[in-house]
Amino acid sequence: MTQPIELDKIRNVVNEVVEGTPIFDIHTHLYAPGFDRLLLWGVDEMLTYHYLLAEFFRTTPMSYDQFWAMDRPAQADAVWKQLFIERSPLSEACRGVLTVLAEFGLDVSTRDLTSFRRHFAQQSLEKHVETVFAHAHIRSLIMTNDPFDDQERPIWEGGWKPDAQFQSALRLDQLLNDWPEAAQKLAGWGYKINGDLGEGDRQAVRCFLRNWIERMQPRYLGVSLPPTFTYPDSSYCGQIIEHCLMPVAHDADLPVALMIGVRRGVNPAMRLAADAVGKADVTAVDHLCRAFPENRFLATMLSRENQHELCVSARKHPNLHVFGCWWFVNVPSIVEEITRERFELLGLTYTPQHSDARVLEQLIYKWSHTRTRIARVLSDKYTDLAHTGWPVTREDIGRDVEGLFGGNFEQFCRLPTM
Ligand code: FIX
Ligand code: ZN
């Protein structure tokens, strides 16, 4: 065994290891450059991220229609003026934009959006992707891939294949949350569906899932669910889970990612920024893990109030892997609280964070802000450990952080670990 770290050096070593360990980002909304316009990047996209728009609409007399009628640069100008010039940009989403600009060496004290735009206009996309991965210190990421998305589907049908850097996840929101609409689409694509979700329809849905698993080679099958989600349940969603999703995921040896607690479209005029949060019933997760012990589940919940119960569920079910501080709980104060709670209840058997990045450069701020919080909590935990006389070594910290930053997920998914 190597030398234990002295108590007063633990914080420095944890910071170094957390900074120096590459990350496998297991849930994003980014696309590989081969997806063309679907990959969003640049300062105008960052400024019009839906997290910022929800804040912008609180500050402007402009109507939703007026805002949506403008082109992207004009929208970004409006957001910059309201959120960065007229008031200090101290929300987490605003600070994120500044973290990114500063990381590229741009002088944010100039407040000169035109010069920031010039920097991004000079980049070539392929090279820029590499630069962003290097700055964020990411080794791979997982996209969110939706066969029901009319822009995305043709790219897969054209033969696009995931690679080590941009991996895939098969997203099934429409199938599970809106069966009547999904049934019509499946029928339109040639599946034999009559809409009653009888055995014929179930067979067709299983066939659809197997076809897309074959095509996308996903790391997991994922779905976001409302706070009212419950299981067992005689609803279409409950039936599809039981008769289609579980058997197919089991046979393909793929985990199912449950993202629970989103109330979609609370203010539809805000478009992507329209969604809100609700406290869900964690017993649904318990029931699934118990009813399908041969299946594996990844789970994240949107409500702060659900986090503790989810940890307790994971203690009861080895086939449940908790991940990420999702969306509204991805703010420093709550990340710190949740991460502390998870270390205390689950030790090192979970994945603390995913980025949920929608714009390429957001990888930089989402991970730099997260690293700071994780390092702070981990330092406290190793210090407590050292106080008992347990020898804390750099090797042990390195091993643990590799697990937290992707290794635990790879092991849970039975992927080859890096
Ligand atoms: O459902 C999801 O995967 C959510 O993360 C998104 O719908 C949401 O819009 C988002 O970007 C949150 O970070
Ligand atoms: Zn997401």
Short mmCIF file of C-alpha atoms in Angstrom, two decimals, residues 38-402:
data_model
loop_
_atom_site.label_atom_id
_atom_site.label_comp_id
_atom_site.label_asym_id
_atom_site.label_seq_id
_atom_site.Cartn_x
_atom_site.Cartn_y
_atom_site.Cartn_z
CA LEU A 38 -29.01 18.88 -34.54
CA LEU A 39 -25.68 19.55 -32.82
CA LEU A 40 -26.09 22.98 -31.23
CA TRP A 41 -23.02 25.06 -30.46
CA GLY A 42 -21.81 28.64 -30.08
CA VAL A 43 -22.62 31.60 -27.88
CA ASP A 44 -26.04 32.37 -29.39
CA GLU A 45 -27.21 28.81 -28.69
CA MET A 46 -25.85 29.05 -25.14
CA LEU A 47 -27.69 32.32 -24.54
CA THR A 48 -30.97 30.90 -25.84
CA TYR A 49 -30.74 27.66 -23.79
CA HIS A 50 -34.17 27.01 -22.30
CA TYR A 51 -32.79 27.36 -18.76
CA LEU A 52 -31.94 31.00 -19.58
CA LEU A 53 -35.16 31.65 -21.49
CA ALA A 54 -37.27 30.79 -18.44
CA GLU A 55 -35.32 33.49 -16.58
CA PHE A 56 -35.47 35.93 -19.50
CA PHE A 57 -39.28 35.79 -19.80
CA ARG A 58 -39.48 37.00 -16.20
CA THR A 59 -37.66 40.20 -17.12
CA THR A 60 -39.05 41.35 -20.47
CA PRO A 61 -42.19 43.17 -21.59
CA MET A 62 -41.82 41.33 -24.94
CA SER A 63 -44.59 38.81 -25.74
CA TYR A 64 -43.75 35.15 -26.35
CA ASP A 65 -44.82 35.53 -29.98
CA GLN A 66 -42.56 38.54 -30.51
CA PHE A 67 -39.63 36.65 -29.05
CA TRP A 68 -40.16 33.49 -31.11
CA ALA A 69 -40.54 35.54 -34.30
CA MET A 70 -36.98 36.84 -33.98
CA ASP A 71 -33.96 35.02 -35.43
CA ARG A 72 -31.45 33.34 -33.11
CA PRO A 73 -28.91 36.21 -32.90
CA ALA A 74 -31.69 38.72 -32.10
CA GLN A 75 -33.04 36.39 -29.41
CA ALA A 76 -29.53 36.04 -27.96
CA ASP A 77 -29.11 39.85 -28.01
CA ALA A 78 -32.34 40.25 -26.06
CA VAL A 79 -31.29 37.68 -23.46
CA TRP A 80 -27.82 39.21 -23.15
CA LYS A 81 -29.32 42.65 -22.56
CA GLN A 82 -31.86 41.55 -19.96
CA LEU A 83 -29.89 38.92 -18.05
CA PHE A 84 -26.28 40.12 -18.35
CA ILE A 85 -26.43 43.91 -18.84
CA GLU A 86 -29.55 45.09 -17.03
CA ARG A 87 -28.85 42.92 -13.96
CA SER A 88 -25.98 40.78 -12.68
CA PRO A 89 -25.87 37.28 -14.22
CA LEU A 90 -25.64 35.32 -11.02
CA SER A 91 -28.11 32.48 -11.65
CA GLU A 92 -26.51 29.08 -12.27
CA ALA A 93 -27.44 29.11 -15.98
CA CYS A 94 -26.08 32.63 -16.53
CA ARG A 95 -22.89 31.94 -14.62
CA GLY A 96 -22.47 28.86 -16.83
CA VAL A 97 -22.21 31.00 -19.97
CA LEU A 98 -19.48 33.10 -18.35
CA THR A 99 -17.57 30.01 -17.17
CA VAL A 100 -17.48 28.80 -20.78
CA LEU A 101 -16.38 32.15 -22.24
CA ALA A 102 -13.64 32.52 -19.63
CA GLU A 103 -12.43 28.95 -20.28
CA PHE A 104 -11.88 29.93 -23.93
CA GLY A 105 -9.73 32.85 -22.75
CA LEU A 106 -12.34 35.49 -23.60
CA ASP A 107 -12.39 38.55 -21.36
CA VAL A 108 -15.91 38.60 -19.92
CA SER A 109 -15.23 41.97 -18.26
CA THR A 110 -15.60 43.59 -21.72
CA ARG A 111 -19.28 42.46 -21.80
CA ASP A 112 -18.80 42.54 -25.57
CA LEU A 113 -21.07 39.91 -27.12
CA THR A 114 -19.87 40.78 -30.65
CA SER A 115 -16.29 39.79 -29.84
CA PHE A 116 -17.48 36.56 -28.18
CA ARG A 117 -19.43 35.72 -31.33
CA ARG A 118 -16.33 36.36 -33.42
CA HIS A 119 -14.42 33.73 -31.44
CA PHE A 120 -16.99 31.01 -32.14
CA ALA A 121 -17.38 32.01 -35.81
CA GLN A 122 -13.67 31.29 -36.28
CA GLN A 123 -13.93 27.65 -35.12
CA SER A 124 -14.27 24.64 -37.39
CA LEU A 125 -16.80 22.27 -35.90
CA GLU A 126 -14.81 18.99 -35.88
CA LYS A 127 -11.82 20.66 -34.24
CA HIS A 128 -14.06 22.59 -31.85
CA VAL A 129 -15.67 19.33 -30.64
CA GLU A 130 -12.21 18.02 -29.74
CA THR A 131 -11.35 21.30 -27.98
CA VAL A 132 -14.54 21.23 -25.92
CA PHE A 133 -14.03 17.57 -24.94
CA ALA A 134 -10.49 18.43 -23.87
CA HIS A 135 -11.53 21.51 -21.84
CA ALA A 136 -14.39 19.63 -20.15
CA HIS A 137 -12.09 16.62 -19.71
CA ILE A 138 -14.68 14.20 -21.06
CA ARG A 139 -13.83 10.85 -22.61
CA SER A 140 -17.28 9.91 -23.94
CA LEU A 141 -20.88 10.98 -23.77
CA ILE A 142 -24.29 9.44 -24.32
CA MET A 143 -26.79 11.20 -26.56
CA THR A 144 -30.59 11.05 -26.26
CA ASN A 145 -31.82 9.33 -29.41
CA ASP A 146 -35.49 9.40 -30.26
CA PRO A 147 -36.80 7.29 -33.15
CA PHE A 148 -40.03 9.32 -33.00
CA ASP A 149 -38.13 12.52 -33.82
CA ASP A 150 -38.63 13.36 -37.49
CA GLN A 151 -35.30 15.18 -37.80
CA GLU A 152 -33.28 12.45 -36.11
CA ARG A 153 -34.88 9.26 -37.46
CA PRO A 154 -33.68 9.64 -41.08
CA ILE A 155 -30.07 9.97 -39.92
CA TRP A 156 -30.22 6.56 -38.25
CA GLU A 157 -32.11 5.09 -41.19
CA GLY A 158 -29.29 6.41 -43.35
CA GLY A 159 -26.88 4.13 -41.47
CA TRP A 160 -25.24 6.41 -38.87
CA LYS A 161 -23.36 4.38 -36.26
CA PRO A 162 -22.43 5.46 -32.73
CA ASP A 163 -18.75 5.62 -31.88
CA ALA A 164 -16.71 5.55 -28.67
CA GLN A 165 -17.03 9.31 -28.24
CA PHE A 166 -20.74 9.77 -29.07
CA GLN A 167 -22.67 6.78 -27.75
CA SER A 168 -26.41 6.34 -27.96
CA ALA A 169 -29.44 5.84 -25.72
CA LEU A 170 -32.81 4.81 -27.11
CA ARG A 171 -35.40 7.28 -25.80
CA LEU A 172 -39.00 6.12 -25.59
CA ASP A 173 -41.06 9.00 -24.20
CA GLN A 174 -43.69 8.98 -26.88
CA LEU A 175 -44.17 5.21 -26.82
CA LEU A 176 -44.74 5.16 -23.06
CA ASN A 177 -46.44 8.50 -22.47
CA ASP A 178 -48.62 8.86 -25.58
CA TRP A 179 -49.61 5.45 -26.91
CA PRO A 180 -52.43 6.63 -29.26
CA GLU A 181 -50.03 8.94 -31.13
CA ALA A 182 -47.19 6.40 -31.04
CA ALA A 183 -49.53 3.66 -32.33
CA GLN A 184 -50.42 5.77 -35.37
CA LYS A 185 -46.77 6.41 -36.13
CA LEU A 186 -45.83 2.74 -35.75
CA ALA A 187 -48.66 1.78 -38.10
CA GLY A 188 -47.41 4.41 -40.57
CA TRP A 189 -43.95 2.81 -40.46
CA GLY A 190 -45.43 -0.56 -41.40
CA TYR A 191 -45.86 -2.25 -37.99
CA LYS A 192 -49.09 -4.24 -37.64
CA ILE A 193 -50.89 -2.19 -35.02
CA ASN A 194 -54.60 -1.80 -34.35
CA GLY A 195 -54.23 0.40 -31.26
CA ASP A 196 -55.79 -1.85 -28.57
CA LEU A 197 -52.41 -2.94 -27.21
CA GLY A 198 -53.56 -6.55 -27.40
CA GLU A 199 -51.08 -9.37 -28.03
CA GLY A 200 -50.74 -8.41 -31.72
CA ASP A 201 -49.81 -4.82 -30.86
CA ARG A 202 -47.45 -5.96 -28.11
CA GLN A 203 -45.62 -8.20 -30.52
CA ALA A 204 -45.28 -5.31 -32.96
CA VAL A 205 -43.96 -2.99 -30.23
CA ARG A 206 -41.39 -5.60 -29.17
CA CYS A 207 -40.34 -5.90 -32.79
CA PHE A 208 -40.04 -2.09 -33.09
CA LEU A 209 -37.85 -1.99 -29.95
CA ARG A 210 -35.62 -4.81 -31.17
CA ASN A 211 -35.19 -3.13 -34.56
CA TRP A 212 -34.12 0.17 -32.99
CA ILE A 213 -31.80 -1.54 -30.53
CA GLU A 214 -30.18 -3.24 -33.47
CA ARG A 215 -29.88 0.05 -35.35
CA MET A 216 -28.77 2.34 -32.49
CA GLN A 217 -26.72 -0.06 -30.36
CA PRO A 218 -27.84 1.93 -27.28
CA ARG A 219 -26.26 1.85 -23.82
CA TYR A 220 -29.72 1.90 -22.24
CA LEU A 221 -33.40 2.40 -23.00
CA GLY A 222 -34.64 5.65 -21.43
CA VAL A 223 -37.87 7.41 -20.62
CA SER A 224 -38.92 10.53 -18.74
CA LEU A 225 -42.10 10.15 -16.72
CA PRO A 226 -44.56 12.45 -14.93
CA PRO A 227 -44.80 12.66 -11.12
CA THR A 228 -48.05 10.67 -11.37
CA PHE A 229 -46.14 7.64 -12.69
CA THR A 230 -47.12 4.50 -10.87
CA TYR A 231 -46.44 0.78 -11.23
CA PRO A 232 -48.10 -1.72 -11.43
CA ASP A 233 -50.69 0.08 -13.49
CA SER A 234 -53.33 -0.92 -16.02
CA SER A 235 -52.64 2.19 -18.14
CA TYR A 236 -51.10 1.89 -21.59
CA CYS A 237 -47.78 2.91 -20.05
CA GLY A 238 -47.96 0.15 -17.40
CA GLN A 239 -48.89 -2.44 -20.02
CA ILE A 240 -46.10 -1.46 -22.39
CA ILE A 241 -43.57 -1.59 -19.57
CA GLU A 242 -44.68 -5.06 -18.48
CA HIS A 243 -45.25 -6.72 -21.81
CA CYS A 244 -42.79 -4.98 -24.14
CA LEU A 245 -40.09 -2.92 -22.47
CA MET A 246 -39.09 -5.36 -19.71
CA PRO A 247 -38.82 -8.51 -21.85
CA VAL A 248 -36.95 -6.72 -24.66
CA ALA A 249 -34.55 -4.93 -22.27
CA HIS A 250 -33.92 -8.22 -20.49
CA ASP A 251 -33.19 -10.15 -23.68
CA ALA A 252 -30.91 -7.37 -24.97
CA ASP A 253 -29.18 -7.17 -21.55
CA LEU A 254 -29.83 -3.41 -21.42
CA PRO A 255 -30.77 -1.29 -18.40
CA VAL A 256 -33.85 0.92 -18.45
CA ALA A 257 -33.32 4.55 -17.35
CA LEU A 258 -36.27 6.05 -15.49
CA MET A 259 -36.29 9.86 -15.26
CA ILE A 260 -39.23 10.64 -13.03
CA GLY A 261 -40.97 13.84 -11.97
CA VAL A 262 -41.36 16.12 -14.99
CA ARG A 263 -44.63 18.02 -15.54
CA ARG A 264 -44.49 18.77 -19.25
CA GLY A 265 -45.92 21.88 -20.83
CA VAL A 266 -46.98 23.81 -17.73
CA ASN A 267 -46.62 27.03 -19.74
CA PRO A 268 -46.61 25.86 -23.40
CA ALA A 269 -45.83 29.33 -24.78
CA MET A 270 -42.33 28.91 -23.39
CA ARG A 271 -41.77 25.85 -25.63
CA LEU A 272 -38.76 23.84 -24.36
CA ALA A 273 -38.74 25.98 -21.21
CA ALA A 274 -42.36 25.05 -20.50
CA ASP A 275 -41.77 22.10 -18.16
CA ALA A 276 -41.95 21.99 -14.37
CA VAL A 277 -41.42 19.54 -11.53
CA GLY A 278 -43.64 17.45 -9.24
CA LYS A 279 -42.98 15.13 -6.34
CA ALA A 280 -43.40 11.53 -7.46
CA ASP A 281 -44.09 8.23 -5.72
CA VAL A 282 -40.85 6.28 -5.29
CA THR A 283 -42.74 3.06 -4.52
CA ALA A 284 -43.24 2.75 -8.30
CA VAL A 285 -39.47 2.25 -8.59
CA ASP A 286 -39.49 -0.32 -5.75
CA HIS A 287 -42.27 -2.25 -7.42
CA LEU A 288 -40.48 -2.33 -10.76
CA CYS A 289 -37.19 -3.48 -9.22
CA ARG A 290 -38.99 -6.21 -7.31
CA ALA A 291 -41.27 -7.32 -10.14
CA PHE A 292 -38.34 -7.56 -12.57
CA PRO A 293 -35.31 -8.73 -10.54
CA GLU A 294 -33.59 -9.87 -13.74
CA ASN A 295 -33.84 -6.38 -15.26
CA ARG A 296 -31.59 -3.44 -14.34
CA PHE A 297 -32.79 0.11 -13.73
CA LEU A 298 -31.04 3.46 -13.79
CA ALA A 299 -33.03 6.15 -12.01
CA THR A 300 -32.94 9.88 -11.44
CA MET A 301 -35.70 12.03 -9.99
CA LEU A 302 -36.46 15.68 -10.62
CA SER A 303 -37.90 16.68 -7.28
CA ARG A 304 -35.58 17.51 -4.42
CA GLU A 305 -38.13 15.88 -2.08
CA ASN A 306 -37.71 12.47 -3.77
CA GLN A 307 -33.93 12.18 -3.43
CA HIS A 308 -33.72 10.64 0.01
CA GLU A 309 -36.39 8.02 -0.66
CA LEU A 310 -34.68 7.10 -3.94
CA CYS A 311 -31.43 6.42 -2.05
CA VAL A 312 -33.29 4.18 0.37
CA SER A 313 -34.86 2.28 -2.56
CA ALA A 314 -31.40 1.74 -4.04
CA ARG A 315 -30.26 0.25 -0.73
CA LYS A 316 -33.03 -2.35 -1.14
CA HIS A 317 -32.48 -3.19 -4.79
CA PRO A 318 -29.04 -4.04 -6.21
CA ASN A 319 -30.64 -3.85 -9.67
CA LEU A 320 -31.20 -0.09 -9.18
CA HIS A 321 -28.45 2.42 -10.02
CA VAL A 322 -29.09 6.03 -9.00
CA PHE A 323 -27.63 8.70 -11.28
CA GLY A 324 -27.34 12.43 -11.74
CA CYS A 325 -28.76 15.62 -10.26
CA TRP A 326 -31.28 16.31 -12.97
CA TRP A 327 -32.19 19.77 -14.35
CA PHE A 328 -33.82 21.79 -11.51
CA VAL A 329 -31.74 20.00 -8.88
CA ASN A 330 -28.53 20.66 -10.85
CA VAL A 331 -27.75 23.85 -8.94
CA PRO A 332 -24.73 23.98 -6.62
CA SER A 333 -26.59 24.16 -3.31
CA ILE A 334 -28.78 21.15 -4.08
CA VAL A 335 -26.04 19.16 -5.85
CA GLU A 336 -23.96 19.45 -2.72
CA GLU A 337 -26.82 18.34 -0.49
CA ILE A 338 -27.84 15.39 -2.69
CA THR A 339 -24.25 14.23 -3.26
CA ARG A 340 -23.55 14.28 0.49
CA GLU A 341 -26.73 12.32 1.18
CA ARG A 342 -25.91 9.75 -1.50
CA PHE A 343 -22.36 9.13 -0.23
CA GLU A 344 -23.79 8.68 3.26
CA LEU A 345 -26.47 6.20 2.17
CA LEU A 346 -24.95 4.49 -0.89
CA GLY A 347 -21.20 4.86 -0.45
CA LEU A 348 -19.61 4.76 -3.87
CA THR A 349 -22.25 2.67 -5.65
CA TYR A 350 -23.90 5.28 -7.84
CA THR A 351 -23.15 7.89 -10.54
CA PRO A 352 -23.30 11.40 -9.08
CA GLN A 353 -23.83 13.42 -12.20
CA HIS A 354 -24.65 13.67 -15.90
CA SER A 355 -24.52 17.00 -17.72
CA ASP A 356 -27.81 17.11 -19.65
CA ALA A 357 -25.93 19.51 -21.96
CA ARG A 358 -27.93 20.66 -25.01
CA VAL A 359 -25.30 22.99 -26.41
CA LEU A 360 -21.82 21.58 -26.95
CA GLU A 361 -19.87 24.13 -24.90
CA GLN A 362 -22.14 23.62 -21.88
CA LEU A 363 -20.12 20.47 -21.22
CA ILE A 364 -17.42 22.81 -19.94
CA TYR A 365 -19.45 24.66 -17.32
CA LYS A 366 -21.70 21.80 -16.28
CA TRP A 367 -18.69 19.65 -15.48
CA SER A 368 -16.49 22.33 -13.99
CA HIS A 369 -19.27 23.44 -11.61
CA THR A 370 -20.04 19.80 -10.74
CA ARG A 371 -16.40 18.89 -10.15
CA THR A 372 -16.10 21.68 -7.57
CA ARG A 373 -19.08 20.38 -5.58
CA ILE A 374 -18.12 16.71 -5.78
CA ALA A 375 -14.55 17.48 -4.72
CA ARG A 376 -15.79 19.47 -1.73
CA VAL A 377 -18.09 16.71 -0.49
CA LEU A 378 -15.57 13.94 -1.17
CA SER A 379 -12.85 15.82 0.71
CA ASP A 380 -15.09 16.00 3.77
CA LYS A 381 -15.85 12.29 3.52
CA TYR A 382 -12.19 11.20 3.16
CA THR A 383 -11.25 13.53 6.02
CA ASP A 384 -13.87 11.91 8.26
CA LEU A 385 -12.48 8.53 7.22
CA ALA A 386 -8.90 9.54 7.98
CA HIS A 387 -9.97 10.71 11.44
CA THR A 388 -10.86 7.08 12.31
CA GLY A 389 -7.29 6.04 11.51
CA TRP A 390 -8.20 4.52 8.11
CA PRO A 391 -5.33 5.11 5.67
CA VAL A 392 -6.58 7.22 2.74
CA THR A 393 -4.25 6.91 -0.27
CA ARG A 394 -4.10 8.69 -3.63
CA GLU A 395 -4.60 5.33 -5.36
CA ASP A 396 -7.80 4.67 -3.43
CA ILE A 397 -9.14 8.14 -4.25
CA GLY A 398 -8.23 7.68 -7.94
CA ARG A 399 -10.03 4.33 -8.07
CA ASP A 400 -13.12 5.74 -6.36
CA VAL A 401 -13.34 8.83 -8.58
CA GLU A 402 -12.95 6.76 -11.75
#
